Amino acid sequence: MSLCGDFARNLGQETEGLSRVHLRLLATSDLHANLLPYNYYTDSRDDGVGLLRVAGLIAAARAEAPNCLVLDNGDTLQGAPLGDVAVADMLPCGAPHPMIDAMNAIGYDAATLGNHDFDYGLEALEASLAGARFPVVLANAVRRDDGTSFLPPSILLTRLLSDRRGQLHEVRIGITGSVPPQVAAWNRTILGNRLEFTDTVSGVAREAAALRGRGADLVIALVHGGLGDGGDTGDLAEGAENTAQAIAGLADVDAVVAGHTHEVHPTTFDCRPATDRTPIVQPGFWGSHLGIIDIAIESEEPQRRGTARRWSIAKSRTEAVPTSGDNAERASALRPVLRANPRLRRKLAGQHRATRRFTGREIGACRVPLNTYFSFVAPCAATQVVSDAQIAAARSTLAQDPILSGLPLLSAVAPFRCGGQNGPHHYTDIPAGALQLRHAADLYVYPNFLAILRTRGRDLRCWLERSASLYRQIDPDDASPQLLVDHAFAGYNFDRIDGLLYDIDVSRPARTNASGDQLFETDGRIRNLRYGDGRPVQPDDQVLVVTNSYRAAGGGHFRICEASETVVTDANPVRDHLVRYIREANAALSPRPSPTFRLCGFGRAEVVVETGPGALGHTERARELGLVHRGSGEGGFERFALMA
């Protein structure tokens, strides 16, 4: 089964003095420390994730095309328990980061960084990158102390590429990369002011022009950012987060690898002539896809001896190939690679055992199951445990401050593993009984730090309006089934604020789009906002909200959080506080979800909630919430009707 279709066979006729070369770019992004096809949260095999699954596709793609570059677009080192173990146990002992080790063995040619690669701090990041046998580039990060680039801003690779007649040609390929500048705010707690992150578009434009000046025949931009709106670069605000399409419009850029938003682009073959826009590929997340850009370049024999050839792009073809489904056989091409590299096999086995031992440490117990299948319908015990831990940590921190400790203390929590774009099996589902360290990582995936904001009553409403954009608008006069949840909305942005009571009227239009980068003039969805004791929240009330460092910096486009005063930034991650809370409990936990929010505005509509198939194992909870199973939906989700 061919990965390149007819592209390589249809490069066109070569004439005297004209050479055509097929160059294939293979790209990964947002692997998030998923190396093996294994889910450490559930301690079970998962064939839907893992760099090693993609490595099989890489091997198959290389076998079809003699001229390949393998590239990674960042968010590689953090996101799964393997990343936590690497930082806690492996790097301090001088061992290489498992992801970097595997990328060396696979033979990556270059990479850039994502925002989450900075989550463990500069020392851990630099220790991880020290083992890389491929260049890692970044155009928009400089050290504040001396103004030097944190990493090389670009690299010029010289490759001997063969044409259709087998003749070799020297082609110079420039590669640069960028990361969202918001990482400076999102990770300020651990990075401090040691790095400055500048605008991605101007940074890539500068490096692309410099690469051309150094003789680059092609320039590839590894953009750790989503596609964006596709407008002209002049339409983008300085420091925009998702700029891949804008960067593709730069004159000196020939191909773009996008990432960050966990989307897949294109969803079908995208073959275009050279006169069309620059090809872009976005290869999903966790090893779900391999991005492929096939480029046909051509060059005429120079008229003067000693003059370098000038290459131009004749056409390109872009594809994001899934590692599941029909491509499982291709992914299995990794087996001969591992057989040929027994050292890597042994190291992978040892790293896997170390991760299972680390995540299997027992920390406590819980009397009730903790799951997120219905977190968008009503508050759940899974997020309540996190909220209780945050409140306990905040009270301890504030105890010595009489002014702050006298203000109302609220807690903002969100489900992290809750389906959406990550698929129907991406849910927390912890049974009642013993709690292990992997369960704490399941409940709180990211190494965010505890933060406490001082804000006003009117700001709480704005905060909650952003969260309420999770829901599709429901027509209360339409009795036909209507889907409630917008899967394009990242579930980790659905904050509920424990300590408040409020209604969410889903018949009203949302205040923001799913990503939060567009604001709409509407009356909003939040109704009847009051404290837990029933008192109305007044606009000028001062309150404290315990949250995390990402949200405090405005992460997720929560502008009101960024504008609020951060009165405390704790030196410990929220997950550490959660583990401590579980360990120090006098008995097994029995969290009781606070009422917090109630959905309304359904009218005559049959509102349909899509959730993971694991929800079928929690029928009692579904009945409590008034949910009736309506069968399977698209993409592997199960559908429940919400009987209001």
XYZ file of C-alpha atoms in Angstrom:
644
model
C 0.000 0.000 0.000
C 1.609 3.264 -1.136
C 1.800 6.306 1.097
C 2.617 8.686 -1.732
C 0.033 7.604 -4.291
C 1.000 8.682 -7.777
C 3.058 11.693 -6.685
C 6.502 10.193 -7.234
C 5.432 8.573 -10.517
C 4.009 11.804 -11.914
C 6.855 14.251 -11.506
C 6.780 14.923 -15.232
C 9.203 14.219 -18.048
C 12.811 15.169 -17.518
C 14.448 16.888 -20.457
C 18.079 17.509 -21.230
C 19.570 19.733 -18.576
C 16.444 19.629 -16.347
C 16.464 17.582 -13.132
C 13.472 16.825 -10.932
C 13.800 15.619 -7.336
C 11.169 14.236 -4.995
C 11.747 15.382 -1.396
C 9.566 13.968 1.362
C 9.102 15.723 4.719
C 7.891 13.469 7.551
C 6.596 15.255 10.636
C 5.369 14.553 14.155
C 3.961 16.990 16.689
C 2.539 17.054 20.205
C 3.788 13.592 21.150
C 3.595 14.667 24.817
C 5.961 11.979 26.128
C 3.882 9.185 24.602
C 6.620 6.799 23.517
C 5.215 3.297 23.819
C 1.669 2.248 22.874
C 0.721 2.246 26.553
C -1.662 4.186 28.792
C 0.030 4.609 32.166
C -3.094 6.205 33.662
C -5.072 2.997 33.182
C -1.966 0.755 33.261
C -2.974 -0.922 30.011
C -1.885 -1.190 26.383
C -3.120 1.546 24.040
C -2.428 1.065 20.341
C -3.732 4.543 19.564
C -0.739 6.442 20.982
C 3.030 6.453 20.919
C 6.042 7.567 18.932
C 6.877 3.933 18.276
C 3.598 3.550 16.407
C 4.552 6.509 14.205
C 8.040 5.104 13.779
C 6.571 2.219 11.821
C 4.952 4.656 9.405
C 8.224 6.567 9.161
C 10.025 3.356 8.196
C 7.378 2.567 5.561
C 7.465 6.121 4.179
C 11.253 6.072 3.936
C 11.142 2.779 2.059
C 9.040 4.423 -0.650
C 11.049 7.636 -1.072
C 14.851 7.860 -1.159
C 14.952 11.535 -0.113
C 13.388 12.063 3.331
C 13.687 14.446 6.259
C 12.128 13.554 9.623
C 11.041 16.559 11.719
C 9.354 17.137 15.077
C 7.262 20.163 15.979
C 7.519 20.188 19.773
C 5.536 19.407 22.933
C 7.567 16.222 22.960
C 8.871 15.885 26.510
C 5.828 16.442 28.770
C 2.267 15.190 28.996
C 2.391 11.503 29.985
C 3.831 9.864 33.122
C 6.961 8.852 31.201
C 7.895 12.554 31.045
C 7.462 12.941 34.807
C 9.616 9.894 35.491
C 12.311 11.096 33.102
C 12.647 14.396 34.996
C 12.304 12.913 38.485
C 14.482 9.807 38.166
C 16.275 9.429 34.826
C 17.831 12.807 33.977
C 19.281 13.337 37.502
C 21.167 10.054 37.086
C 22.644 11.144 33.766
C 20.369 8.951 31.661
C 19.013 10.406 28.396
C 15.406 11.445 28.067
C 13.563 8.413 26.619
C 11.857 10.492 23.914
C 15.155 11.979 22.742
C 16.810 8.569 22.846
C 14.112 7.088 20.635
C 14.217 10.043 18.217
C 17.963 9.539 17.873
C 17.419 5.892 17.003
C 14.674 6.706 14.500
C 16.938 9.275 12.859
C 15.232 12.646 13.194
C 16.844 15.417 11.165
C 15.638 18.457 13.154
C 13.059 19.631 15.696
C 11.704 22.658 17.494
C 10.138 23.124 20.945
C 6.559 23.443 22.128
C 5.289 25.404 25.105
C 4.974 22.310 27.321
C 8.619 21.424 26.769
C 9.374 24.320 29.140
C 7.067 23.008 31.898
C 9.833 21.404 33.964
C 12.168 24.416 33.782
C 15.272 25.298 31.787
C 17.658 22.949 33.584
C 15.531 19.887 32.840
C 14.950 21.048 29.271
C 18.629 21.632 28.595
C 19.521 18.268 30.150
C 16.972 16.597 27.870
C 18.216 18.333 24.727
C 21.857 17.593 25.546
C 21.320 14.032 24.374
C 19.842 14.973 20.991
C 21.892 13.955 17.952
C 19.794 16.250 15.752
C 19.540 20.065 15.790
C 16.749 21.695 17.798
C 15.972 25.213 16.551
C 13.905 28.088 17.904
C 13.675 31.519 16.297
C 11.795 33.488 18.947
C 13.434 32.858 22.342
C 16.425 34.790 23.685
C 18.179 34.847 27.054
C 17.494 38.051 28.946
C 20.886 38.182 30.649
C 22.983 38.448 27.483
C 20.533 38.675 24.579
C 21.741 35.472 22.927
C 19.386 32.952 21.368
C 18.277 30.215 23.744
C 18.717 27.712 20.915
C 20.064 28.109 17.390
C 17.335 30.109 15.611
C 17.783 28.090 12.425
C 19.906 25.448 10.760
C 21.020 24.957 7.170
C 21.160 21.283 6.242
C 23.008 20.153 3.138
C 21.672 16.937 1.661
C 22.588 14.902 -1.402
C 19.260 14.079 -3.052
C 18.820 11.717 -5.956
C 16.739 12.548 -8.996
C 14.723 10.048 -11.022
C 17.818 8.983 -12.952
C 19.751 8.284 -9.765
C 22.021 11.296 -10.082
C 22.858 13.075 -6.815
C 22.332 16.793 -6.320
C 23.361 18.968 -3.412
C 20.302 20.727 -1.973
C 20.480 23.141 0.958
C 17.453 23.023 3.234
C 16.918 25.677 5.888
C 14.873 24.885 8.968
C 13.601 27.284 11.628
C 10.975 26.988 14.361
C 8.789 28.971 16.724
C 6.791 28.583 19.928
C 3.821 30.688 21.135
C 5.216 33.721 22.979
C 2.536 33.174 25.633
C 4.813 30.516 27.135
C 6.572 33.352 28.991
C 3.375 34.005 30.952
C 2.136 30.422 31.157
C 5.425 29.220 32.663
C 6.528 32.358 34.463
C 6.540 30.526 37.803
C 9.277 28.120 36.727
C 11.038 30.200 34.056
C 11.035 33.521 35.876
C 12.321 36.231 33.546
C 15.231 34.242 32.168
C 13.873 34.073 28.608
C 12.117 36.519 26.331
C 9.748 35.111 23.725
C 9.073 37.312 20.728
C 6.483 37.361 17.956
C 6.465 34.148 15.909
C 5.725 35.626 12.484
C 8.465 38.258 12.612
C 10.915 35.761 14.124
C 10.361 33.177 11.402
C 10.397 35.872 8.689
C 13.775 37.086 9.915
C 15.305 33.621 10.014
C 13.798 32.555 6.687
C 15.307 35.607 5.000
C 18.656 34.920 6.684
C 18.567 31.302 5.474
C 17.925 32.480 1.921
C 20.891 34.784 2.284
C 23.013 31.809 3.312
C 22.024 29.943 0.171
C 19.000 27.883 1.248
C 17.175 26.298 -1.685
C 14.164 25.504 0.512
C 13.015 26.862 3.875
C 10.839 24.806 6.237
C 9.133 26.396 9.249
C 8.290 24.234 12.267
C 5.525 26.332 13.815
C 4.334 25.146 17.200
C 1.027 26.913 16.747
C -2.338 26.207 15.208
C -3.445 27.251 11.749
C -5.000 30.540 12.856
C -7.491 32.467 10.747
C -5.397 32.520 7.586
C -5.431 36.291 7.293
C -2.577 38.437 6.079
C 0.316 38.799 8.482
C -0.584 42.462 8.841
C -3.980 41.478 10.268
C -2.464 39.507 13.147
C -1.964 41.035 16.552
C 1.621 41.154 17.752
C 2.358 37.976 19.687
C -0.542 35.933 18.257
C -0.646 32.323 19.429
C -1.731 30.405 16.316
C 0.121 31.657 13.246
C 0.861 28.706 10.943
C -1.187 30.008 8.007
C 0.254 33.497 8.367
C 3.791 32.076 8.356
C 2.927 29.987 5.291
C 2.218 33.287 3.556
C 5.770 34.559 4.051
C 7.704 34.914 0.804
C 10.744 32.949 1.997
C 8.883 29.959 3.506
C 8.309 26.861 1.341
C 6.616 24.440 3.767
C 5.088 24.590 7.243
C 4.566 22.008 9.962
C 1.886 23.189 12.425
C 0.942 21.871 15.880
C -0.098 22.942 19.383
C -3.878 22.763 18.915
C -3.923 18.962 18.423
C -5.801 19.271 15.153
C -5.260 17.307 11.951
C -4.619 19.066 8.651
C -5.367 18.286 5.918
C -8.155 15.797 6.438
C -7.795 14.555 2.827
C -5.042 14.599 0.201
C -3.926 18.123 -0.626
C -2.067 18.257 -3.931
C -1.300 21.683 -5.376
C 0.789 23.245 -8.115
C 3.714 25.475 -7.273
C 1.684 28.646 -7.821
C -0.713 27.833 -4.983
C -0.169 28.576 -1.300
C 2.601 26.993 0.714
C 1.813 23.428 1.903
C 0.957 22.984 5.593
C 0.633 19.762 7.549
C -0.560 19.312 11.139
C -0.119 15.729 12.375
C -2.536 15.481 15.300
C -1.257 14.522 18.753
C 0.270 11.692 20.844
C 1.382 9.909 17.683
C -2.074 9.772 16.126
C -0.781 10.772 12.677
C 2.343 11.133 10.608
C 2.459 14.354 8.624
C 3.782 14.008 5.076
C 4.649 16.785 2.644
C 5.840 15.542 -0.733
C 7.639 18.255 -2.703
C 8.774 18.103 -6.313
C 11.671 20.456 -6.957
C 13.318 21.085 -10.285
C 16.450 22.749 -11.552
C 18.068 23.445 -14.893
C 21.747 22.836 -15.528
C 23.661 26.075 -14.791
C 24.870 27.906 -17.887
C 28.231 28.695 -16.298
C 30.506 26.089 -14.779
C 30.979 26.420 -11.027
C 27.608 28.125 -10.593
C 25.260 26.512 -8.075
C 21.955 25.128 -9.268
C 18.816 27.087 -8.394
C 15.946 24.887 -7.322
C 12.253 25.762 -7.522
C 9.121 23.945 -6.377
C 7.039 22.440 -9.166
C 4.260 20.972 -6.998
C 3.534 19.569 -3.561
C 1.217 17.122 -1.884
C 0.258 17.050 1.781
C -1.234 14.276 3.901
C -1.769 13.453 7.563
C -1.646 9.648 7.751
C -3.306 8.051 10.823
C -1.454 5.321 12.666
C -4.695 3.459 13.377
C -7.261 1.760 11.170
C -6.042 0.811 7.718
C -2.527 1.942 8.562
C -1.957 -0.518 11.418
C -0.017 -2.772 9.048
C 2.226 0.130 8.098
C 2.808 1.003 11.740
C 3.943 -2.570 12.354
C 6.903 -1.858 10.061
C 8.644 -0.787 13.265
C 9.256 -4.412 14.276
C 12.253 -4.974 12.020
C 13.644 -1.622 13.185
C 13.556 -2.776 16.817
C 14.955 -6.193 15.949
C 17.865 -4.460 14.283
C 18.472 -2.276 17.348
C 18.567 -4.553 20.428
C 20.078 -1.766 22.578
C 17.013 0.415 22.028
C 14.701 -2.514 22.767
C 16.412 -3.158 26.099
C 16.325 0.512 27.067
C 12.644 0.825 26.184
C 11.821 -2.192 28.322
C 13.715 -0.728 31.281
C 12.099 2.693 30.910
C 8.679 1.108 30.711
C 9.238 -0.896 33.896
C 10.575 2.194 35.700
C 7.519 4.224 34.712
C 5.110 1.530 35.883
C 6.928 1.254 39.221
C 6.859 5.044 39.661
C 3.185 5.448 38.818
C 2.171 2.373 40.841
C 3.151 3.844 44.230
C 0.142 3.803 46.553
C -0.838 7.159 48.087
C -4.254 6.587 49.666
C -7.780 5.415 48.969
C -11.178 6.673 47.840
C -14.605 5.275 48.663
C -16.271 6.462 45.452
C -15.308 6.163 41.773
C -13.697 9.196 40.180
C -14.568 9.759 36.532
C -15.180 12.610 34.109
C -17.755 11.091 31.754
C -20.494 13.475 32.874
C -18.407 16.463 34.008
C -20.070 18.756 31.480
C -23.543 17.891 32.752
C -22.946 18.341 36.478
C -20.046 18.709 38.936
C -18.210 15.433 39.469
C -16.236 13.771 42.266
C -13.057 13.737 40.138
C -12.804 17.523 39.945
C -14.074 17.855 43.523
C -11.014 16.020 44.868
C -8.778 18.519 43.073
C -10.844 21.441 44.345
C -10.693 20.176 47.927
C -6.914 19.804 47.664
C -6.562 23.319 46.227
C -8.702 24.833 48.985
C -6.705 23.026 51.682
C -3.402 24.227 50.222
C -4.669 27.788 49.797
C -5.987 28.020 53.358
C -2.647 26.866 54.706
C -0.846 29.457 52.579
C -3.192 32.312 53.540
C -3.399 31.512 57.253
C -0.776 34.106 58.205
C -2.354 36.943 56.185
C -5.328 38.431 58.098
C -6.497 40.569 55.166
C -6.471 37.885 52.493
C -7.694 35.110 54.783
C -10.797 37.200 55.503
C -11.937 37.219 51.857
C -14.220 34.567 50.337
C -12.095 31.712 48.962
C -13.250 29.948 45.804
C -11.633 27.191 43.740
C -11.535 26.915 39.934
C -11.186 23.370 38.609
C -11.624 21.705 35.233
C -11.604 18.112 33.960
C -8.429 17.379 32.012
C -9.149 13.983 30.492
C -12.666 14.481 29.159
C -12.939 13.411 25.509
C -13.389 16.151 22.926
C -10.713 16.289 20.247
C -8.692 13.726 22.204
C -11.271 11.058 21.469
C -13.837 8.843 23.201
C -11.313 6.944 25.334
C -9.678 10.032 26.827
C -11.554 10.137 30.147
C -10.580 9.728 33.758
C -12.123 6.529 35.113
C -10.697 5.579 38.520
C -12.582 2.871 40.431
C -13.249 3.124 44.148
C -10.435 1.670 46.230
C -6.691 2.216 46.439
C -5.254 5.351 44.853
C -1.858 5.218 43.185
C 0.407 7.971 41.918
C -0.832 7.333 38.389
C -4.329 8.265 39.539
C -3.111 11.656 40.770
C -1.500 12.198 37.357
C -4.771 11.124 35.749
C -6.725 13.692 37.783
C -4.166 16.451 37.185
C -2.184 15.941 33.991
C -0.114 19.137 33.848
C 2.726 20.328 36.120
C 1.015 23.703 36.675
C 1.732 25.574 39.887
C -0.832 26.625 42.471
C -1.881 30.277 42.147
C -4.371 32.487 43.987
C -6.041 35.431 42.271
C -7.815 38.394 43.855
C -10.660 39.447 41.611
C -14.092 41.097 41.719
C -17.612 39.791 41.536
C -18.141 41.181 38.033
C -15.001 39.405 36.863
C -16.288 36.033 38.045
C -19.118 36.325 35.557
C -16.659 36.960 32.703
C -14.574 33.973 33.826
C -17.594 31.701 33.794
C -18.833 32.993 30.432
C -15.599 31.820 28.837
C -16.119 28.355 30.363
C -19.773 28.266 29.277
C -18.679 28.574 25.637
C -18.184 24.801 25.827
C -21.860 24.371 25.009
C -23.537 24.607 21.640
C -26.528 26.935 21.474
C -29.751 24.981 21.935
C -32.980 25.979 20.216
C -35.608 25.440 22.931
C -38.461 25.369 20.354
C -36.926 22.551 18.292
C -37.942 19.148 19.629
C -35.428 17.243 17.507
C -32.191 15.938 19.105
C -29.508 18.620 19.514
C -25.890 18.020 20.535
C -24.935 19.912 23.683
C -21.122 19.927 23.794
C -18.803 21.473 21.207
C -15.918 18.993 20.914
C -13.684 21.741 19.489
C -13.687 23.351 22.961
C -10.772 22.062 25.056
C -12.239 20.481 28.177
C -9.427 21.753 30.382
C -10.872 25.227 29.791
C -14.227 24.297 31.326
C -13.628 25.819 34.739
C -16.308 25.447 37.351
C -15.789 27.699 40.342
C -16.399 25.769 43.529
C -17.999 27.960 46.201
C -20.427 29.580 43.758
C -23.872 28.636 42.508
C -25.032 29.644 39.028
C -27.198 28.633 36.092
C -25.933 28.237 32.512
C -28.623 29.104 29.948
C -27.630 27.174 26.830
C -30.444 28.733 24.790
C -28.348 31.918 24.713
C -25.371 32.395 22.330
C -21.864 31.916 23.695
C -19.615 34.864 24.538
C -16.550 33.354 22.782
C -15.729 30.857 20.082
C -14.329 27.463 21.081
C -10.707 28.609 21.237
C -11.588 31.864 22.997
C -9.749 34.091 20.534
C -12.986 35.701 19.334
C -15.375 37.636 21.580
C -19.051 38.111 20.747
C -21.410 40.818 21.948
C -24.120 38.797 23.669
C -26.048 38.941 26.935
C -24.160 35.855 28.092
C -25.266 32.548 29.566
C -24.528 32.909 33.276
C -27.665 33.475 35.337
C -28.484 33.773 39.057
C -24.845 34.038 40.199
C -24.533 33.662 43.965
C -22.298 32.287 46.686
C -22.710 28.814 48.083
C -24.844 30.158 50.952
C -27.260 31.760 48.495
C -26.103 35.399 48.784
C -25.975 37.202 45.402
C -22.512 38.021 44.096
C -22.185 41.795 43.938
C -20.114 43.409 41.151
C -17.698 45.091 43.575
C -17.193 42.094 45.868
C -13.554 41.132 46.370
C -12.916 37.404 46.308
C -9.980 35.023 46.098
C -9.903 32.207 43.547
C -7.368 29.407 43.847
C -6.406 28.118 40.407
C -3.202 27.242 38.535
C -0.365 29.255 37.048
C -1.508 28.611 33.467
C -4.949 30.031 34.104
C -3.618 32.901 36.217
C -1.541 33.998 33.230
C -4.617 34.040 30.999
C -4.016 30.608 29.481
C -6.960 29.387 27.427
C -7.804 32.999 26.512
C -9.165 33.768 29.971
C -8.414 37.463 29.659
C -10.048 38.342 32.965
C -7.644 36.045 34.822
C -4.631 37.703 33.253
C -6.040 41.106 34.270
C -6.656 40.014 37.876
C -4.115 40.363 40.680
C -2.064 37.259 41.453
C -1.566 37.422 45.225
C 0.095 34.007 45.607
C 2.107 31.818 43.269
C 3.124 28.696 45.116
C 6.443 26.983 44.472
C 4.794 23.561 44.268
C 2.730 22.106 41.403
C -0.981 21.530 41.989
C -0.427 17.805 41.528
C 2.004 17.751 44.475
C -0.646 19.403 46.653
C -3.160 16.810 45.436
C -0.850 13.917 46.330
C -0.156 15.451 49.744
C -3.888 15.939 50.372
C -4.607 12.284 49.568
C -1.697 10.988 51.647
C -2.505 13.106 54.694
C -6.198 12.209 54.782
C -7.140 10.420 57.994
C -9.349 8.002 56.104
C -10.305 7.033 52.592
C -11.618 10.031 50.657
C -15.313 10.410 49.977
C -15.664 13.595 47.905
C -19.152 15.056 47.526
C -19.430 17.344 44.478
C -20.592 20.855 45.301
C -23.708 21.817 43.289
C -21.936 24.763 41.573
C -23.680 24.949 38.169
C -27.020 23.926 36.677
C -27.870 23.772 32.980
C -31.115 25.380 31.799
C -32.798 26.782 28.693
C -33.683 23.436 27.092
C -37.382 24.112 26.470
C -38.832 21.390 24.229
C -35.442 20.311 22.892
C -34.040 16.824 23.304
C -30.523 17.629 24.407
C -27.919 14.980 23.540
C -24.665 14.560 25.468
C -21.795 12.672 23.814
C -19.333 10.927 26.106
C -16.968 7.971 26.188
C -18.139 4.350 25.985
C -16.800 3.809 29.507
C -19.825 5.793 30.713
C -21.920 2.674 30.115
C -20.256 1.263 33.220
C -21.709 4.093 35.343
C -25.431 3.716 34.710
C -26.396 4.651 38.274
C -24.694 8.033 37.959
C -26.337 8.547 34.564
C -29.772 7.916 36.102
C -29.042 10.380 38.927
C -28.369 13.052 36.315
C -31.449 12.248 34.239
C -29.490 10.773 31.340
C -30.950 8.092 29.075
C -28.709 6.140 26.703
C -29.535 6.750 23.037
C -26.955 4.519 21.359
C -23.649 5.155 19.653
C -22.755 8.377 17.890
C -19.968 9.358 15.523
C -16.299 8.838 16.277
C -16.836 6.171 18.945
C -18.752 8.371 21.404
C -21.912 7.212 23.171
C -24.986 9.417 23.198
C -27.209 10.160 26.182
C -30.394 12.249 26.172
C -30.620 14.732 29.031
C -34.145 14.603 30.370
C -34.561 18.094 31.855
